[in-house]
Amino acid sequence: MVSHSVRIEDQEARAPRLSPIQSLLSRWKTGWHQLLLGMELTRNLAVRDVETRYKHSILGLYWAIINPLVTAGIFGFVFGVIFHESSKPIPYVVFMLTGITFWNFFANGIMSAVGSVSGNASLLAKIYFPRIVLPTAAVLARFIDFLFSLGVLIVFIILYDTPIHWSTLWIPALLILQVLFTLGIGYLVAALNVLYRDINQLMGLLLLVWMYFSPVMYPVTNLKPSLRSILLMNPIGSILQMERDVIFTGHLQYPQFAYSALAWTAFVFIAGIRVFRHIEPMFSEVM
C-alpha cells in the first residue's frame, strides 16, 4: 500500500508543471471553446425560435413587415391627421416608421425574453447548458424580425425621397448599444419571471407606458426643454433619438444624453447578468 502511494507521488512529481503563462493560455483556450459553443447554441435557439413562431402561420415572416406597417399607420393617423403632429423636414410617415421599427425590436425582445426560461422547463430538465443562453437567443430572434422591418423602413425612405446622411454608418454601433440594453433587461425579467409569473403581465403594461414616454411618435424638438430633458434621460428614448439623428440630421442634437445612455446601458447589462446568475440556482427548484 505504501509502495503504491509512493509510485503515485513519483508520477505526480514527474508530471510536467505548467508555467503561469501556459496555465493562463490553457484557461483562455477552454474559455474560448466554451464561448464558441455558447454562441453556436444561441444561434441555433434563435433560429428555432423564429421557425417555431411562424411555423403554422400562413403569412410567416411577412408578419414582421405587416405589424410595424399597421402600427405606424394607426399612430400616423392619430398623431398626424387628428393631432396634426409635425416632424419637418422629415416626412411624418418616415419619422413614425423609424421610431416604431427601432422601438418594436426593443419591446418585442423584452417580451420574448420574459418567458424564455419559464417556457423551456422541459429543455432545462434534459440537458445542462448555460441558462443565460435562453433570453439571449430570444432577443436575437427578434433582431431577425427587426431586419425585415428595417427593409420596409428603407423602402419608405426611398419612396418619400427622404435625405439621409453619411453618419447613418453609426447605426450598427447604436444598435449594439440597444441590443446590450435590451439584453440587460431581458436577463432581469427572464429570471424574475421564473419566481413571479406576474412579470409577463407587468412588462406588457410597463412597455405600453414606456413607449409614450419615449420619442417614438413625436419629435422632442417640439417640447419644452425641461420636459425634453426628462424624456431623454430615459435611456431607450435617448437611444431612439440618437438613431434618428444619425440617419436624418447627420449629427447628435442632444449629445449630452448619449453619455447617460451609455452609463445606463452598462449598468443595466451588468446588473441583469448578476441578477440572472444569482437566481439561476433556484430554477430547478421552482420549475
PDB file of C-alpha atoms in Angstrom:
ATOM      1  CA  MET A   1       0.000   0.000   0.000  1.00  0.00           C
ATOM      2  CA  VAL A   2       2.871   2.328   0.927  1.00  0.00           C
ATOM      3  CA  SER A   3       4.766   1.482  -2.273  1.00  0.00           C
ATOM      4  CA  HIS A   4       1.617   2.193  -4.346  1.00  0.00           C
ATOM      5  CA  SER A   5       1.234   5.648  -2.792  1.00  0.00           C
ATOM      6  CA  VAL A   6       4.935   6.284  -3.361  1.00  0.00           C
ATOM      7  CA  ARG A   7       4.538   5.428  -7.064  1.00  0.00           C
ATOM      8  CA  ILE A   8       1.635   7.857  -7.371  1.00  0.00           C
ATOM      9  CA  GLU A   9       3.643  10.602  -5.728  1.00  0.00           C
ATOM     10  CA  ASP A  10       6.564   9.837  -8.044  1.00  0.00           C
ATOM     11  CA  GLN A  11       4.260  10.099 -11.097  1.00  0.00           C
ATOM     12  CA  GLU A  12       2.871  13.416  -9.887  1.00  0.00           C
ATOM     13  CA  ALA A  13       6.397  14.649  -9.265  1.00  0.00           C
ATOM     14  CA  ARG A  14       7.455  13.636 -12.775  1.00  0.00           C
ATOM     15  CA  ALA A  15       4.333  15.212 -14.373  1.00  0.00           C
ATOM     16  CA  PRO A  16       5.233  18.461 -16.142  1.00  0.00           C
ATOM     17  CA  ARG A  17       4.080  21.509 -14.262  1.00  0.00           C
ATOM     18  CA  LEU A  18       2.546  24.292 -16.310  1.00  0.00           C
ATOM     19  CA  SER A  19       4.131  27.690 -16.112  1.00  0.00           C
ATOM     20  CA  PRO A  20       1.851  30.653 -15.224  1.00  0.00           C
ATOM     21  CA  ILE A  21       1.737  31.648 -18.895  1.00  0.00           C
ATOM     22  CA  GLN A  22       0.872  28.093 -20.015  1.00  0.00           C
ATOM     23  CA  SER A  23      -1.814  27.873 -17.328  1.00  0.00           C
ATOM     24  CA  LEU A  24      -3.274  31.198 -18.474  1.00  0.00           C
ATOM     25  CA  LEU A  25      -3.250  30.084 -22.121  1.00  0.00           C
ATOM     26  CA  SER A  26      -4.936  26.810 -21.150  1.00  0.00           C
ATOM     27  CA  ARG A  27      -7.711  28.623 -19.302  1.00  0.00           C
ATOM     28  CA  TRP A  28      -8.075  31.065 -22.204  1.00  0.00           C
ATOM     29  CA  LYS A  29      -8.435  28.208 -24.716  1.00  0.00           C
ATOM     30  CA  THR A  30     -11.029  26.498 -22.512  1.00  0.00           C
ATOM     31  CA  GLY A  31     -12.962  29.721 -22.071  1.00  0.00           C
ATOM     32  CA  TRP A  32     -12.814  30.483 -25.801  1.00  0.00           C
ATOM     33  CA  HIS A  33     -14.071  26.994 -26.633  1.00  0.00           C
ATOM     34  CA  GLN A  34     -16.988  27.390 -24.216  1.00  0.00           C
ATOM     35  CA  LEU A  35     -17.760  30.806 -25.689  1.00  0.00           C
ATOM     36  CA  LEU A  36     -17.898  29.372 -29.223  1.00  0.00           C
ATOM     37  CA  LEU A  37     -20.181  26.567 -28.064  1.00  0.00           C
ATOM     38  CA  GLY A  38     -22.427  29.085 -26.319  1.00  0.00           C
ATOM     39  CA  MET A  39     -22.591  31.270 -29.440  1.00  0.00           C
ATOM     40  CA  GLU A  40     -23.472  28.286 -31.612  1.00  0.00           C
ATOM     41  CA  LEU A  41     -26.181  27.195 -29.174  1.00  0.00           C
ATOM     42  CA  THR A  42     -27.556  30.742 -29.014  1.00  0.00           C
ATOM     43  CA  ARG A  43     -27.701  30.943 -32.810  1.00  0.00           C
ATOM     44  CA  ASN A  44     -29.480  27.588 -33.089  1.00  0.00           C
ATOM     45  CA  LEU A  45     -32.024  28.515 -30.422  1.00  0.00           C
ATOM     46  CA  ALA A  46     -32.672  31.905 -32.059  1.00  0.00           C
ATOM     47  CA  VAL A  47     -33.295  30.265 -35.445  1.00  0.00           C
ATOM     48  CA  ARG A  48     -35.539  27.659 -33.789  1.00  0.00           C
ATOM     49  CA  ASP A  49     -37.475  30.455 -32.082  1.00  0.00           C
ATOM     50  CA  VAL A  50     -38.124  32.207 -35.405  1.00  0.00           C
ATOM     51  CA  GLU A  51     -39.114  28.955 -37.124  1.00  0.00           C
ATOM     52  CA  THR A  52     -41.467  27.990 -34.285  1.00  0.00           C
ATOM     53  CA  ARG A  53     -43.019  31.455 -34.185  1.00  0.00           C
ATOM     54  CA  TYR A  54     -44.015  31.369 -37.855  1.00  0.00           C
ATOM     55  CA  LYS A  55     -44.236  27.610 -38.449  1.00  0.00           C
ATOM     56  CA  HIS A  56     -48.024  27.285 -38.797  1.00  0.00           C
ATOM     57  CA  SER A  57     -48.593  30.847 -39.959  1.00  0.00           C
ATOM     58  CA  ILE A  58     -49.984  31.483 -43.416  1.00  0.00           C
ATOM     59  CA  LEU A  59     -48.050  34.722 -43.883  1.00  0.00           C
ATOM     60  CA  GLY A  60     -44.970  33.571 -41.974  1.00  0.00           C
ATOM     61  CA  LEU A  61     -42.195  36.172 -41.763  1.00  0.00           C
ATOM     62  CA  TYR A  62     -44.402  38.679 -43.585  1.00  0.00           C
ATOM     63  CA  TRP A  63     -45.903  39.402 -40.150  1.00  0.00           C
ATOM     64  CA  ALA A  64     -42.582  41.034 -39.287  1.00  0.00           C
ATOM     65  CA  ILE A  65     -43.382  43.507 -42.078  1.00  0.00           C
ATOM     66  CA  ILE A  66     -47.140  43.820 -41.545  1.00  0.00           C
ATOM     67  CA  ASN A  67     -47.038  44.556 -37.793  1.00  0.00           C
ATOM     68  CA  PRO A  68     -44.895  47.723 -37.950  1.00  0.00           C
ATOM     69  CA  LEU A  69     -46.794  48.953 -41.020  1.00  0.00           C
ATOM     70  CA  VAL A  70     -50.190  48.619 -39.307  1.00  0.00           C
ATOM     71  CA  THR A  71     -48.893  50.144 -36.082  1.00  0.00           C
ATOM     72  CA  ALA A  72     -47.291  53.053 -37.923  1.00  0.00           C
ATOM     73  CA  GLY A  73     -50.492  53.530 -39.942  1.00  0.00           C
ATOM     74  CA  ILE A  74     -52.668  53.740 -36.820  1.00  0.00           C
ATOM     75  CA  PHE A  75     -50.384  56.090 -34.908  1.00  0.00           C
ATOM     76  CA  GLY A  76     -49.714  58.086 -38.060  1.00  0.00           C
ATOM     77  CA  PHE A  77     -53.460  58.687 -38.473  1.00  0.00           C
ATOM     78  CA  VAL A  78     -53.979  59.573 -34.806  1.00  0.00           C
ATOM     79  CA  PHE A  79     -50.979  61.866 -34.390  1.00  0.00           C
ATOM     80  CA  GLY A  80     -50.509  63.062 -37.972  1.00  0.00           C
ATOM     81  CA  VAL A  81     -54.108  63.554 -39.105  1.00  0.00           C
ATOM     82  CA  ILE A  82     -56.090  64.131 -35.897  1.00  0.00           C
ATOM     83  CA  PHE A  83     -53.483  65.945 -33.769  1.00  0.00           C
ATOM     84  CA  HIS A  84     -51.529  67.403 -36.739  1.00  0.00           C
ATOM     85  CA  GLU A  85     -48.153  66.391 -35.305  1.00  0.00           C
ATOM     86  CA  SER A  86     -45.266  67.736 -37.419  1.00  0.00           C
ATOM     87  CA  SER A  87     -41.776  66.333 -37.863  1.00  0.00           C
ATOM     88  CA  LYS A  88     -40.486  68.650 -40.613  1.00  0.00           C
ATOM     89  CA  PRO A  89     -38.277  68.408 -42.578  1.00  0.00           C
ATOM     90  CA  ILE A  90     -38.691  64.614 -42.177  1.00  0.00           C
ATOM     91  CA  PRO A  91     -41.994  63.276 -43.602  1.00  0.00           C
ATOM     92  CA  TYR A  92     -44.106  62.235 -40.634  1.00  0.00           C
ATOM     93  CA  VAL A  93     -44.715  58.742 -42.057  1.00  0.00           C
ATOM     94  CA  VAL A  94     -40.962  58.125 -42.259  1.00  0.00           C
ATOM     95  CA  PHE A  95     -40.423  59.698 -38.831  1.00  0.00           C
ATOM     96  CA  MET A  96     -43.116  57.494 -37.282  1.00  0.00           C
ATOM     97  CA  LEU A  97     -41.995  54.292 -39.005  1.00  0.00           C
ATOM     98  CA  THR A  98     -38.406  54.877 -37.888  1.00  0.00           C
ATOM     99  CA  GLY A  99     -39.474  55.127 -34.249  1.00  0.00           C
ATOM    100  CA  ILE A 100     -41.803  52.119 -34.486  1.00  0.00           C
ATOM    101  CA  THR A 101     -39.138  49.966 -36.172  1.00  0.00           C
ATOM    102  CA  PHE A 102     -36.468  50.523 -33.530  1.00  0.00           C
ATOM    103  CA  TRP A 103     -38.934  50.514 -30.628  1.00  0.00           C
ATOM    104  CA  ASN A 104     -40.546  47.231 -31.694  1.00  0.00           C
ATOM    105  CA  PHE A 105     -37.187  45.477 -31.586  1.00  0.00           C
ATOM    106  CA  PHE A 106     -36.705  46.651 -28.005  1.00  0.00           C
ATOM    107  CA  ALA A 107     -40.240  45.845 -26.811  1.00  0.00           C
ATOM    108  CA  ASN A 108     -40.578  42.520 -28.656  1.00  0.00           C
ATOM    109  CA  GLY A 109     -37.122  41.449 -27.483  1.00  0.00           C
ATOM    110  CA  ILE A 110     -38.061  42.005 -23.847  1.00  0.00           C
ATOM    111  CA  MET A 111     -41.444  40.278 -24.144  1.00  0.00           C
ATOM    112  CA  SER A 112     -39.778  37.273 -25.798  1.00  0.00           C
ATOM    113  CA  ALA A 113     -37.125  37.150 -23.079  1.00  0.00           C
ATOM    114  CA  VAL A 114     -39.686  37.205 -20.242  1.00  0.00           C
ATOM    115  CA  GLY A 115     -40.873  33.635 -20.833  1.00  0.00           C
ATOM    116  CA  SER A 116     -37.675  32.289 -22.378  1.00  0.00           C
ATOM    117  CA  VAL A 117     -36.632  30.373 -19.231  1.00  0.00           C
ATOM    118  CA  SER A 118     -40.004  29.501 -17.697  1.00  0.00           C
ATOM    119  CA  GLY A 119     -41.287  28.351 -21.093  1.00  0.00           C
ATOM    120  CA  ASN A 120     -38.425  25.881 -21.603  1.00  0.00           C
ATOM    121  CA  ALA A 121     -38.724  23.809 -18.422  1.00  0.00           C
ATOM    122  CA  SER A 122     -38.658  20.524 -20.369  1.00  0.00           C
ATOM    123  CA  LEU A 123     -35.465  21.517 -22.170  1.00  0.00           C
ATOM    124  CA  LEU A 124     -33.794  22.535 -18.920  1.00  0.00           C
ATOM    125  CA  ALA A 125     -34.608  19.155 -17.389  1.00  0.00           C
ATOM    126  CA  LYS A 126     -32.981  17.199 -20.243  1.00  0.00           C
ATOM    127  CA  ILE A 127     -29.538  18.708 -20.670  1.00  0.00           C
ATOM    128  CA  TYR A 128     -27.300  21.215 -18.972  1.00  0.00           C
ATOM    129  CA  PHE A 129     -26.221  24.367 -20.762  1.00  0.00           C
ATOM    130  CA  PRO A 130     -25.736  27.971 -19.632  1.00  0.00           C
ATOM    131  CA  ARG A 131     -29.285  29.130 -18.884  1.00  0.00           C
ATOM    132  CA  ILE A 132     -28.438  32.683 -19.899  1.00  0.00           C
ATOM    133  CA  VAL A 133     -28.392  31.446 -23.494  1.00  0.00           C
ATOM    134  CA  LEU A 134     -32.225  31.299 -23.489  1.00  0.00           C
ATOM    135  CA  PRO A 135     -33.024  35.022 -23.030  1.00  0.00           C
ATOM    136  CA  THR A 136     -30.071  35.883 -25.279  1.00  0.00           C
ATOM    137  CA  ALA A 137     -31.482  33.723 -28.070  1.00  0.00           C
ATOM    138  CA  ALA A 138     -34.975  35.175 -27.527  1.00  0.00           C
ATOM    139  CA  VAL A 139     -33.713  38.730 -28.016  1.00  0.00           C
ATOM    140  CA  LEU A 140     -31.598  37.804 -31.045  1.00  0.00           C
ATOM    141  CA  ALA A 141     -34.594  36.076 -32.628  1.00  0.00           C
ATOM    142  CA  ARG A 142     -36.460  39.377 -32.508  1.00  0.00           C
ATOM    143  CA  PHE A 143     -33.428  41.002 -34.124  1.00  0.00           C
ATOM    144  CA  ILE A 144     -34.118  38.827 -37.168  1.00  0.00           C
ATOM    145  CA  ASP A 145     -37.661  40.246 -37.264  1.00  0.00           C
ATOM    146  CA  PHE A 146     -36.164  43.718 -36.905  1.00  0.00           C
ATOM    147  CA  LEU A 147     -34.040  43.244 -40.031  1.00  0.00           C
ATOM    148  CA  PHE A 148     -37.181  42.611 -42.117  1.00  0.00           C
ATOM    149  CA  SER A 149     -38.827  45.713 -40.621  1.00  0.00           C
ATOM    150  CA  LEU A 150     -35.686  47.708 -41.355  1.00  0.00           C
ATOM    151  CA  GLY A 151     -36.034  46.739 -45.011  1.00  0.00           C
ATOM    152  CA  VAL A 152     -39.540  48.244 -45.016  1.00  0.00           C
ATOM    153  CA  LEU A 153     -38.201  51.453 -43.456  1.00  0.00           C
ATOM    154  CA  ILE A 154     -35.547  51.733 -46.179  1.00  0.00           C
ATOM    155  CA  VAL A 155     -38.241  51.366 -48.852  1.00  0.00           C
ATOM    156  CA  PHE A 156     -40.289  54.202 -47.288  1.00  0.00           C
ATOM    157  CA  ILE A 157     -37.218  56.427 -47.034  1.00  0.00           C
ATOM    158  CA  ILE A 158     -36.688  55.915 -50.775  1.00  0.00           C
ATOM    159  CA  LEU A 159     -40.375  56.381 -51.654  1.00  0.00           C
ATOM    160  CA  TYR A 160     -40.621  59.676 -49.747  1.00  0.00           C
ATOM    161  CA  ASP A 161     -37.244  60.817 -51.109  1.00  0.00           C
ATOM    162  CA  THR A 162     -36.008  61.491 -47.571  1.00  0.00           C
ATOM    163  CA  PRO A 163     -32.344  62.531 -47.482  1.00  0.00           C
ATOM    164  CA  ILE A 164     -30.067  60.570 -45.169  1.00  0.00           C
ATOM    165  CA  HIS A 165     -26.540  61.388 -44.038  1.00  0.00           C
ATOM    166  CA  TRP A 166     -23.216  59.553 -44.053  1.00  0.00           C
ATOM    167  CA  SER A 167     -23.488  59.359 -40.266  1.00  0.00           C
ATOM    168  CA  THR A 168     -26.028  56.569 -40.834  1.00  0.00           C
ATOM    169  CA  LEU A 169     -22.928  54.358 -40.765  1.00  0.00           C
ATOM    170  CA  TRP A 170     -23.049  54.783 -36.975  1.00  0.00           C
ATOM    171  CA  ILE A 171     -26.328  52.833 -36.801  1.00  0.00           C
ATOM    172  CA  PRO A 172     -24.581  49.440 -36.161  1.00  0.00           C
ATOM    173  CA  ALA A 173     -22.815  50.941 -33.123  1.00  0.00           C
ATOM    174  CA  LEU A 174     -26.083  52.347 -31.781  1.00  0.00           C
ATOM    175  CA  LEU A 175     -27.791  49.016 -32.443  1.00  0.00           C
ATOM    176  CA  ILE A 176     -25.136  47.269 -30.350  1.00  0.00           C
ATOM    177  CA  LEU A 177     -25.935  49.731 -27.563  1.00  0.00           C
ATOM    178  CA  GLN A 178     -29.649  48.986 -27.930  1.00  0.00           C
ATOM    179  CA  VAL A 179     -29.057  45.219 -28.014  1.00  0.00           C
ATOM    180  CA  LEU A 180     -26.998  45.360 -24.809  1.00  0.00           C
ATOM    181  CA  PHE A 181     -29.648  47.451 -23.040  1.00  0.00           C
ATOM    182  CA  THR A 182     -32.388  45.077 -24.216  1.00  0.00           C
ATOM    183  CA  LEU A 183     -30.369  42.027 -23.132  1.00  0.00           C
ATOM    184  CA  GLY A 184     -29.785  43.519 -19.687  1.00  0.00           C
ATOM    185  CA  ILE A 185     -33.496  43.998 -19.085  1.00  0.00           C
ATOM    186  CA  GLY A 186     -34.197  40.645 -20.765  1.00  0.00           C
ATOM    187  CA  TYR A 187     -31.911  38.796 -18.328  1.00  0.00           C
ATOM    188  CA  LEU A 188     -33.551  40.533 -15.384  1.00  0.00           C
ATOM    189  CA  VAL A 189     -37.179  39.834 -16.344  1.00  0.00           C
ATOM    190  CA  ALA A 190     -36.442  36.275 -17.549  1.00  0.00           C
ATOM    191  CA  ALA A 191     -35.002  35.365 -14.147  1.00  0.00           C
ATOM    192  CA  LEU A 192     -37.682  37.157 -12.140  1.00  0.00           C
ATOM    193  CA  ASN A 193     -40.454  35.580 -14.218  1.00  0.00           C
ATOM    194  CA  VAL A 194     -39.352  32.148 -13.009  1.00  0.00           C
ATOM    195  CA  LEU A 195     -40.101  33.238  -9.438  1.00  0.00           C
ATOM    196  CA  TYR A 196     -43.020  35.587 -10.080  1.00  0.00           C
ATOM    197  CA  ARG A 197     -45.219  34.853 -13.096  1.00  0.00           C
ATOM    198  CA  ASP A 198     -46.810  38.308 -12.827  1.00  0.00           C
ATOM    199  CA  ILE A 199     -43.727  39.734 -14.562  1.00  0.00           C
ATOM    200  CA  ASN A 200     -45.127  38.875 -18.008  1.00  0.00           C
ATOM    201  CA  GLN A 201     -48.291  40.945 -17.454  1.00  0.00           C
ATOM    202  CA  LEU A 202     -46.386  43.683 -15.662  1.00  0.00           C
ATOM    203  CA  MET A 203     -43.892  44.115 -18.515  1.00  0.00           C
ATOM    204  CA  GLY A 204     -46.673  44.384 -21.084  1.00  0.00           C
ATOM    205  CA  LEU A 205     -48.190  47.257 -19.109  1.00  0.00           C
ATOM    206  CA  LEU A 206     -44.820  48.859 -18.370  1.00  0.00           C
ATOM    207  CA  LEU A 207     -43.758  48.796 -22.030  1.00  0.00           C
ATOM    208  CA  LEU A 208     -47.017  50.469 -23.056  1.00  0.00           C
ATOM    209  CA  VAL A 209     -46.339  53.335 -20.640  1.00  0.00           C
ATOM    210  CA  TRP A 210     -42.637  53.363 -21.568  1.00  0.00           C
ATOM    211  CA  MET A 211     -43.462  53.809 -25.264  1.00  0.00           C
ATOM    212  CA  TYR A 212     -45.426  57.006 -24.613  1.00  0.00           C
ATOM    213  CA  PHE A 213     -42.552  58.359 -22.516  1.00  0.00           C
ATOM    214  CA  SER A 214     -40.129  57.730 -25.396  1.00  0.00           C
ATOM    215  CA  PRO A 215     -39.875  59.780 -28.630  1.00  0.00           C
ATOM    216  CA  VAL A 216     -41.429  57.066 -30.775  1.00  0.00           C
ATOM    217  CA  MET A 217     -44.371  59.023 -32.186  1.00  0.00           C
ATOM    218  CA  TYR A 218     -43.409  62.628 -31.536  1.00  0.00           C
ATOM    219  CA  PRO A 219     -40.267  64.755 -32.045  1.00  0.00           C
ATOM    220  CA  VAL A 220     -38.691  66.035 -28.833  1.00  0.00           C
ATOM    221  CA  THR A 221     -37.668  69.242 -30.618  1.00  0.00           C
ATOM    222  CA  ASN A 222     -41.282  70.443 -30.247  1.00  0.00           C
ATOM    223  CA  LEU A 223     -41.244  70.036 -26.458  1.00  0.00           C
ATOM    224  CA  LYS A 224     -40.231  72.379 -23.664  1.00  0.00           C
ATOM    225  CA  PRO A 225     -36.540  71.996 -22.704  1.00  0.00           C
ATOM    226  CA  SER A 226     -37.412  70.789 -19.191  1.00  0.00           C
ATOM    227  CA  LEU A 227     -39.784  68.090 -20.465  1.00  0.00           C
ATOM    228  CA  ARG A 228     -37.346  67.164 -23.246  1.00  0.00           C
ATOM    229  CA  SER A 229     -34.574  66.607 -20.705  1.00  0.00           C
ATOM    230  CA  ILE A 230     -36.794  64.351 -18.614  1.00  0.00           C
ATOM    231  CA  LEU A 231     -37.771  62.229 -21.625  1.00  0.00           C
ATOM    232  CA  LEU A 232     -34.203  61.925 -22.925  1.00  0.00           C
ATOM    233  CA  MET A 233     -32.908  60.808 -19.531  1.00  0.00           C
ATOM    234  CA  ASN A 234     -34.890  57.687 -20.404  1.00  0.00           C
ATOM    235  CA  PRO A 235     -32.100  55.516 -21.915  1.00  0.00           C
ATOM    236  CA  ILE A 236     -34.144  53.865 -24.657  1.00  0.00           C
ATOM    237  CA  GLY A 237     -35.643  57.255 -25.524  1.00  0.00           C
ATOM    238  CA  SER A 238     -32.155  58.712 -25.857  1.00  0.00           C
ATOM    239  CA  ILE A 239     -31.019  55.778 -27.991  1.00  0.00           C
ATOM    240  CA  LEU A 240     -34.041  56.170 -30.304  1.00  0.00           C
ATOM    241  CA  GLN A 241     -33.324  59.886 -30.639  1.00  0.00           C
ATOM    242  CA  MET A 242     -29.666  59.202 -31.491  1.00  0.00           C
ATOM    243  CA  GLU A 243     -30.683  56.623 -34.121  1.00  0.00           C
ATOM    244  CA  ARG A 244     -32.968  59.159 -35.786  1.00  0.00           C
ATOM    245  CA  ASP A 245     -30.352  61.889 -35.552  1.00  0.00           C
ATOM    246  CA  VAL A 246     -27.558  59.980 -37.262  1.00  0.00           C
ATOM    247  CA  ILE A 247     -29.899  58.950 -40.087  1.00  0.00           C
ATOM    248  CA  PHE A 248     -31.699  62.214 -40.815  1.00  0.00           C
ATOM    249  CA  THR A 249     -29.717  65.123 -39.335  1.00  0.00           C
ATOM    250  CA  GLY A 250     -26.107  63.944 -39.602  1.00  0.00           C
ATOM    251  CA  HIS A 251     -25.269  64.840 -36.005  1.00  0.00           C
ATOM    252  CA  LEU A 252     -26.488  64.287 -32.444  1.00  0.00           C
ATOM    253  CA  GLN A 253     -28.860  67.093 -31.500  1.00  0.00           C
ATOM    254  CA  TYR A 254     -28.562  66.327 -27.772  1.00  0.00           C
ATOM    255  CA  PRO A 255     -25.118  64.728 -27.321  1.00  0.00           C
ATOM    256  CA  GLN A 256     -25.129  65.242 -23.544  1.00  0.00           C
ATOM    257  CA  PHE A 257     -27.706  62.474 -23.190  1.00  0.00           C
ATOM    258  CA  ALA A 258     -25.507  59.996 -25.097  1.00  0.00           C
ATOM    259  CA  TYR A 259     -23.276  59.645 -22.014  1.00  0.00           C
ATOM    260  CA  SER A 260     -26.320  58.977 -19.874  1.00  0.00           C
ATOM    261  CA  ALA A 261     -27.480  56.258 -22.293  1.00  0.00           C
ATOM    262  CA  LEU A 262     -24.016  54.654 -22.248  1.00  0.00           C
ATOM    263  CA  ALA A 263     -23.922  54.657 -18.439  1.00  0.00           C
ATOM    264  CA  TRP A 264     -27.432  53.236 -18.134  1.00  0.00           C
ATOM    265  CA  THR A 265     -26.700  50.531 -20.713  1.00  0.00           C
ATOM    266  CA  ALA A 266     -23.543  49.399 -18.910  1.00  0.00           C
ATOM    267  CA  PHE A 267     -25.333  49.389 -15.540  1.00  0.00           C
ATOM    268  CA  VAL A 268     -28.445  47.533 -16.796  1.00  0.00           C
ATOM    269  CA  PHE A 269     -26.433  44.942 -18.746  1.00  0.00           C
ATOM    270  CA  ILE A 270     -24.117  44.109 -15.836  1.00  0.00           C
ATOM    271  CA  ALA A 271     -26.949  44.193 -13.280  1.00  0.00           C
ATOM    272  CA  GLY A 272     -29.095  41.928 -15.491  1.00  0.00           C
ATOM    273  CA  ILE A 273     -26.335  39.314 -15.723  1.00  0.00           C
ATOM    274  CA  ARG A 274     -25.649  39.443 -11.975  1.00  0.00           C
ATOM    275  CA  VAL A 275     -29.326  39.056 -11.050  1.00  0.00           C
ATOM    276  CA  PHE A 276     -29.730  36.206 -13.534  1.00  0.00           C
ATOM    277  CA  ARG A 277     -26.678  34.396 -12.117  1.00  0.00           C
ATOM    278  CA  HIS A 278     -27.963  34.913  -8.586  1.00  0.00           C
ATOM    279  CA  ILE A 279     -31.426  33.464  -9.309  1.00  0.00           C
ATOM    280  CA  GLU A 280     -30.243  30.729 -11.702  1.00  0.00           C
ATOM    281  CA  PRO A 281     -29.617  28.080  -8.968  1.00  0.00           C
ATOM    282  CA  MET A 282     -33.290  28.371  -7.984  1.00  0.00           C
ATOM    283  CA  PHE A 283     -34.588  27.477 -11.453  1.00  0.00           C
ATOM    284  CA  SER A 284     -34.609  23.696 -10.854  1.00  0.00           C
ATOM    285  CA  GLU A 285     -36.434  24.118  -7.543  1.00  0.00           C
ATOM    286  CA  VAL A 286     -39.174  26.391  -8.858  1.00  0.00           C
ATOM    287  CA  MET A 287     -39.930  24.790 -12.243  1.00  0.00           C
TER     288      MET A 287
END
